[in-house]
PDB file of C-alpha atoms in Angstrom:
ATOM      1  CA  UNK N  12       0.000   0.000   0.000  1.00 61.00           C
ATOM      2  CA  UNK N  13       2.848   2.790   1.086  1.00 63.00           C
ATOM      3  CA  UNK N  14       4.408   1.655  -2.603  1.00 69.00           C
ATOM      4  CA  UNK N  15       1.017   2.750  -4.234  1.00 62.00           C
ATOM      5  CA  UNK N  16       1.246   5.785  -2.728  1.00 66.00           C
ATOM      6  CA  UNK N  17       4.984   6.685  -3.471  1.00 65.00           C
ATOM      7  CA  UNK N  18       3.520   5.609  -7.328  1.00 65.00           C
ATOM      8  CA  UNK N  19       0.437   7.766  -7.429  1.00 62.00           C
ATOM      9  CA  UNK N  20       2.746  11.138  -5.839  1.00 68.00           C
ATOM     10  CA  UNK N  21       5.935  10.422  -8.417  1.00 62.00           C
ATOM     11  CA  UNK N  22       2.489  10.523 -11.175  1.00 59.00           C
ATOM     12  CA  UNK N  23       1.490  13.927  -9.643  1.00 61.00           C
ATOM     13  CA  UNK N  24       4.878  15.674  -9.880  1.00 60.00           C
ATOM     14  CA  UNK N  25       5.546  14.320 -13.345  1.00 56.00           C
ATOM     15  CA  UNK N  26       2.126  15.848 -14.220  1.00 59.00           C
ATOM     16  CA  UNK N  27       2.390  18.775 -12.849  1.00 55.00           C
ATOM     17  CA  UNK N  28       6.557  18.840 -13.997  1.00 57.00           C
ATOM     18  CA  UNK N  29       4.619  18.477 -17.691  1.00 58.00           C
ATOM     19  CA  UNK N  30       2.152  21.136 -17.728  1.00 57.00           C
ATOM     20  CA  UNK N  31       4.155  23.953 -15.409  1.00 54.00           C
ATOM     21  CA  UNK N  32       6.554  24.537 -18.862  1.00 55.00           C
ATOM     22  CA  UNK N  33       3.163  25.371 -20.761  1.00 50.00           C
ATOM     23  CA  UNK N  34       1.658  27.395 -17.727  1.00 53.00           C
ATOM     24  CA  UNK N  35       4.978  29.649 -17.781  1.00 51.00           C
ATOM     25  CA  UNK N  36       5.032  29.705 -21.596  1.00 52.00           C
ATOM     26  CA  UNK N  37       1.382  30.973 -21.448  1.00 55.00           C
ATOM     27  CA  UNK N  38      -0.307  28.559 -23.189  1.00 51.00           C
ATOM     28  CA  UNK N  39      -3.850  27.477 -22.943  1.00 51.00           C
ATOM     29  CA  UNK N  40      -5.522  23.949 -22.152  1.00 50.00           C
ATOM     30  CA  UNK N  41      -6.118  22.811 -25.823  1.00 49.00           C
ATOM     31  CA  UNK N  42      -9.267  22.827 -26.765  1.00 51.00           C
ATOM     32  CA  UNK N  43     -10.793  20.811 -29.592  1.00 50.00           C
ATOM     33  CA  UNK N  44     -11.735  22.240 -32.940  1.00 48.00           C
ATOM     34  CA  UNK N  45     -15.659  23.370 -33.057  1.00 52.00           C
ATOM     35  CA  UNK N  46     -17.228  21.468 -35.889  1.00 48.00           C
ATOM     36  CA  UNK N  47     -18.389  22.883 -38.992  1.00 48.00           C
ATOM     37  CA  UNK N  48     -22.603  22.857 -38.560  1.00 49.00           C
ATOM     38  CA  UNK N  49     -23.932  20.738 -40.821  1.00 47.00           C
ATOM     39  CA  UNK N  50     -25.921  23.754 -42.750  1.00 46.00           C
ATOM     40  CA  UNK N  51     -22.585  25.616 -43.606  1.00 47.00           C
ATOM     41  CA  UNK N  52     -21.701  22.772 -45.363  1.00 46.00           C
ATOM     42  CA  UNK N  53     -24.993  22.926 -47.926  1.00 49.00           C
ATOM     43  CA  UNK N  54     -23.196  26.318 -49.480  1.00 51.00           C
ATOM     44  CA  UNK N  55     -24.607  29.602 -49.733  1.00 53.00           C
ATOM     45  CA  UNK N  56     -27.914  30.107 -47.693  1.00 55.00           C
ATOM     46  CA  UNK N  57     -31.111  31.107 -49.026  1.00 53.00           C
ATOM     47  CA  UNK N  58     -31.944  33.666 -46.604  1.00 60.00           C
ATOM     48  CA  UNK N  59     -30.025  34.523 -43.127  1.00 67.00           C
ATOM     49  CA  UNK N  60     -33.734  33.924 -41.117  1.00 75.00           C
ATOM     50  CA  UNK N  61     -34.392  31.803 -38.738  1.00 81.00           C
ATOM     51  CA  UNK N  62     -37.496  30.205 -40.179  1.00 86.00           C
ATOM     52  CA  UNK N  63     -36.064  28.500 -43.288  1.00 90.00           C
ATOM     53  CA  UNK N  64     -34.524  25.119 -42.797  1.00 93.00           C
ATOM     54  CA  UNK N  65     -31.898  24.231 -45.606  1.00 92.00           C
ATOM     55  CA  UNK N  66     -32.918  21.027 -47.405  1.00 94.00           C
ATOM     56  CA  UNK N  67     -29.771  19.243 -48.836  1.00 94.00           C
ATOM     57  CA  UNK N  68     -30.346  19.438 -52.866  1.00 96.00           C
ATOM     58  CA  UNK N  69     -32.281  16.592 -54.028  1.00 97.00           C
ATOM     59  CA  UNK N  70     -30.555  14.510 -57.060  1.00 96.00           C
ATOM     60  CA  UNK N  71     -32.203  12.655 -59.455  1.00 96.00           C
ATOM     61  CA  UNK N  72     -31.479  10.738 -63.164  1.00 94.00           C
ATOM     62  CA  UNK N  73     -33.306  12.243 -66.376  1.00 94.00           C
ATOM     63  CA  UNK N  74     -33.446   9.939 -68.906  1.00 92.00           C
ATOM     64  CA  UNK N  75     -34.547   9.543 -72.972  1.00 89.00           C
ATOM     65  CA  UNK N  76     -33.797   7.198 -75.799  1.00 89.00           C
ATOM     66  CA  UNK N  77     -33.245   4.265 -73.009  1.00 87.00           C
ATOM     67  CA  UNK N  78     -30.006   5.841 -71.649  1.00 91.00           C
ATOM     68  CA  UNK N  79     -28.878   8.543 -68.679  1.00 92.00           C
ATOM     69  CA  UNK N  80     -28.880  11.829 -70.337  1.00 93.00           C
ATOM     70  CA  UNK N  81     -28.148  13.803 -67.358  1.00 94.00           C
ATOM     71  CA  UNK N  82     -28.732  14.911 -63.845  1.00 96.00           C
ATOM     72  CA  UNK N  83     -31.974  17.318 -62.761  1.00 96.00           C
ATOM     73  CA  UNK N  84     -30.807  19.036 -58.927  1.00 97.00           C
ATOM     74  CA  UNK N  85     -33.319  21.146 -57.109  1.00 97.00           C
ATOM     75  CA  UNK N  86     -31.864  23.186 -53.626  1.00 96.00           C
ATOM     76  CA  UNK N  87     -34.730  24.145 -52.217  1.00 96.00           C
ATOM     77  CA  UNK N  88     -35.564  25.323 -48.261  1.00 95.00           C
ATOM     78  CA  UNK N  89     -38.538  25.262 -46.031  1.00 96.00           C
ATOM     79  CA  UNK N  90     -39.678  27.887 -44.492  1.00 96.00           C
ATOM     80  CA  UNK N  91     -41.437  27.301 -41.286  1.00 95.00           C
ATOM     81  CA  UNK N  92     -42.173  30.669 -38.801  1.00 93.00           C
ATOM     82  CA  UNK N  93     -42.959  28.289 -36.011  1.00 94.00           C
ATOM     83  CA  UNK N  94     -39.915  26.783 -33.847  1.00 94.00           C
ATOM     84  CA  UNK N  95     -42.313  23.255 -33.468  1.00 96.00           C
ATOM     85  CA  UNK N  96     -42.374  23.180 -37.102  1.00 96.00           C
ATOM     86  CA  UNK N  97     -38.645  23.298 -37.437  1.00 96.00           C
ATOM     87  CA  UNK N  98     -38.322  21.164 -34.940  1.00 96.00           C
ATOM     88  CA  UNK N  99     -40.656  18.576 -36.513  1.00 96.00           C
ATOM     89  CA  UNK N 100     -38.966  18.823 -39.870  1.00 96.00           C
ATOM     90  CA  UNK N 101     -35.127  18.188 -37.613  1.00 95.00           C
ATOM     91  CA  UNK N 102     -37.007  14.912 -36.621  1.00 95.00           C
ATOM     92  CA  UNK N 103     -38.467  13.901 -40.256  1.00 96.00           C
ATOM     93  CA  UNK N 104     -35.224  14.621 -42.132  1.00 95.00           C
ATOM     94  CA  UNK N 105     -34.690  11.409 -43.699  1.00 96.00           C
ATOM     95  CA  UNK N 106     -38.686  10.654 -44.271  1.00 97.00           C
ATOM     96  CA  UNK N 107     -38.584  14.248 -45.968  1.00 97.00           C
ATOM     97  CA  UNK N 108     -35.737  13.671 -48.261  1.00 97.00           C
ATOM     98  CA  UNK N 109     -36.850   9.866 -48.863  1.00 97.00           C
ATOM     99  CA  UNK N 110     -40.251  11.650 -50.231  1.00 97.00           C
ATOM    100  CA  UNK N 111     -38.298  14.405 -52.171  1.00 98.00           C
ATOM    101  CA  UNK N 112     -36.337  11.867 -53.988  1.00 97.00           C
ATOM    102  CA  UNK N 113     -39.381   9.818 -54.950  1.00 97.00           C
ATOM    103  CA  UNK N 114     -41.235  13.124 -56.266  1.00 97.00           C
ATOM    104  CA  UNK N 115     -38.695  14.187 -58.547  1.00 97.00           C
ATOM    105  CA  UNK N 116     -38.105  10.605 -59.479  1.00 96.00           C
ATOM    106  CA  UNK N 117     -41.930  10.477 -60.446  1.00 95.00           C
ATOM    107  CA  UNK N 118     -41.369  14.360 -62.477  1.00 96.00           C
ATOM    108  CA  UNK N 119     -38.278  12.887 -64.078  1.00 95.00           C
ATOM    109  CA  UNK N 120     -39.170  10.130 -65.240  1.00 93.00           C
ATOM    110  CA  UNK N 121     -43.143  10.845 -66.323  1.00 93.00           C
ATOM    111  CA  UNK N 122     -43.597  14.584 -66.721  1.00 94.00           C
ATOM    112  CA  UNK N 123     -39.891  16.185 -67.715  1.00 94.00           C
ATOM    113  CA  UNK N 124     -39.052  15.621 -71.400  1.00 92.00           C
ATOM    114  CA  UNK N 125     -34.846  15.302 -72.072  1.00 91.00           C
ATOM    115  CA  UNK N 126     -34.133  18.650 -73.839  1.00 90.00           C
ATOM    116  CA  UNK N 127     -37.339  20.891 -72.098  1.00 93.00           C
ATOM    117  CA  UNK N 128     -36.901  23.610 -69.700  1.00 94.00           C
ATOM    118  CA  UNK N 129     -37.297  22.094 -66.005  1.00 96.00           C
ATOM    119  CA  UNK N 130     -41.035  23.383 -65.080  1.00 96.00           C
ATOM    120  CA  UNK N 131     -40.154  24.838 -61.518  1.00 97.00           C
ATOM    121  CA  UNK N 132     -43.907  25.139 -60.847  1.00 97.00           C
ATOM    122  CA  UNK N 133     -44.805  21.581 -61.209  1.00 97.00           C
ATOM    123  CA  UNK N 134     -41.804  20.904 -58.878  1.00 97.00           C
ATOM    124  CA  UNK N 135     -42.422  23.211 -56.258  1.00 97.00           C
ATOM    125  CA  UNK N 136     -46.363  21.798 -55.888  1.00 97.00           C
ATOM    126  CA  UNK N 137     -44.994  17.929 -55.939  1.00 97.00           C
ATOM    127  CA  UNK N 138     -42.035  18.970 -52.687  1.00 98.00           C
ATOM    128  CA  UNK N 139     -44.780  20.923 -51.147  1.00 98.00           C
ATOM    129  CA  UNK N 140     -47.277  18.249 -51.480  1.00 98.00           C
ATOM    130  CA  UNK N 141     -44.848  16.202 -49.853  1.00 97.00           C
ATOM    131  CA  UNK N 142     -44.057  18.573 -47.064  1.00 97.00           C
ATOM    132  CA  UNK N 143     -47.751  18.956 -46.460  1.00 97.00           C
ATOM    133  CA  UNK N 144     -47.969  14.639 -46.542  1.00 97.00           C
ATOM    134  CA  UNK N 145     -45.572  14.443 -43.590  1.00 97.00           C
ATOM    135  CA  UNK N 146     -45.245  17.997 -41.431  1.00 96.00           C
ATOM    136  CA  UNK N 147     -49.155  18.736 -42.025  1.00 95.00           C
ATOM    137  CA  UNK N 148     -50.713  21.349 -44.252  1.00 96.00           C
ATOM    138  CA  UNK N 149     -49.937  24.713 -44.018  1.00 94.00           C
ATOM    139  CA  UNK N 150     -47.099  23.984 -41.487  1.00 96.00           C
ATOM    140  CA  UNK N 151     -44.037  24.954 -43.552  1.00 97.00           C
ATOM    141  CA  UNK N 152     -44.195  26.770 -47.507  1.00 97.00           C
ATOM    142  CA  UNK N 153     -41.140  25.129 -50.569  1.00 97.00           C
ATOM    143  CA  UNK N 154     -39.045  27.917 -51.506  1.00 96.00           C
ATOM    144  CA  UNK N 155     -37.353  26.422 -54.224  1.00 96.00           C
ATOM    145  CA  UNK N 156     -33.417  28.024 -54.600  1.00 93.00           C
ATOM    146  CA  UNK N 157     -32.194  26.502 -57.775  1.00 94.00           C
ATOM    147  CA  UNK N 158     -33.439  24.098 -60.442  1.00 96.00           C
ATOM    148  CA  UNK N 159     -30.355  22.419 -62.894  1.00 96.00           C
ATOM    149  CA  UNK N 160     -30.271  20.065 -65.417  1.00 95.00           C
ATOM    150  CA  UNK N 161     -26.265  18.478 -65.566  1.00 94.00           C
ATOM    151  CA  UNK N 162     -25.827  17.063 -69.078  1.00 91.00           C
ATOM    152  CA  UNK N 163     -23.638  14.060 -69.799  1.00 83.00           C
TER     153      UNK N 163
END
């Protein structure tokens, strides 16, 4: 027991032998890194207010003549004024995306035509009937940010 004591005190010294040259030296307890939030990594926002939740863009294969032709991307945000609302669509992230993808599956493969000009309209009312499926109607509006086609 007295040679688990002279153990634990020679432990104490050393530490306090390693951090004295950092104390004198003026140095700081490091600190981790803060992580990036995930929204800064979506790119630029759509608006600085609190009531729009960034949506990450939603992805989808256009195709014509039995082959890929190309890529259509929507960013889009939501905006709810109501903090429940955001909180709801926090919790339904993964429902909300799973229903985004299968709406501009269903536009891109039945109602987009290779070569047209993406109808942002017809978009916008297929996310927001979506958003209105799972967070309730009227609870948060589609503000659609950008609409691209990516060639191959």
């Amino acid at each position: 027991m007295k040679r688990l004591d002279q153990i634990l005190r020679l432990l104490a010294v050393c530490a306090l032998l390693c951090a004295a040259p950092a104390q004198a030296l003026g140095a700081a307890p490091a600190t981790p890194a803060p992580e990036a939030a995930p929204e800064e990594s979506l790119g630029r926002s759509l608006s600085h207010a609190r009531s729009y939740v960034r949506i990450e863009p939603i992805r989808t294969s256009v195709q014509a003549d039995y082959r890929m032709r190309g890529l259509l991307q929507v960013g889009l945000a939501l905006d709810a004024p109501h903090s429940r609302t955001r909180q709801t669509i926090a919790e339904r992230q993964l429902w909300l995306r799973d229903a985004y993808s299968q709406a501009m599956l269903l536009y891109s493969g039945r109602m987009y035509r290779w070569g047209d000009i993406p109808d942002a309209d017809a978009i916008a009312r297929l996310l927001q009937a979506e958003t209105d499926r799972l967070i309730g109607p009227g609870q948060a509006t589609v503000v659609l940010d950008t609409v691209i086609i990516h060639a191959n």
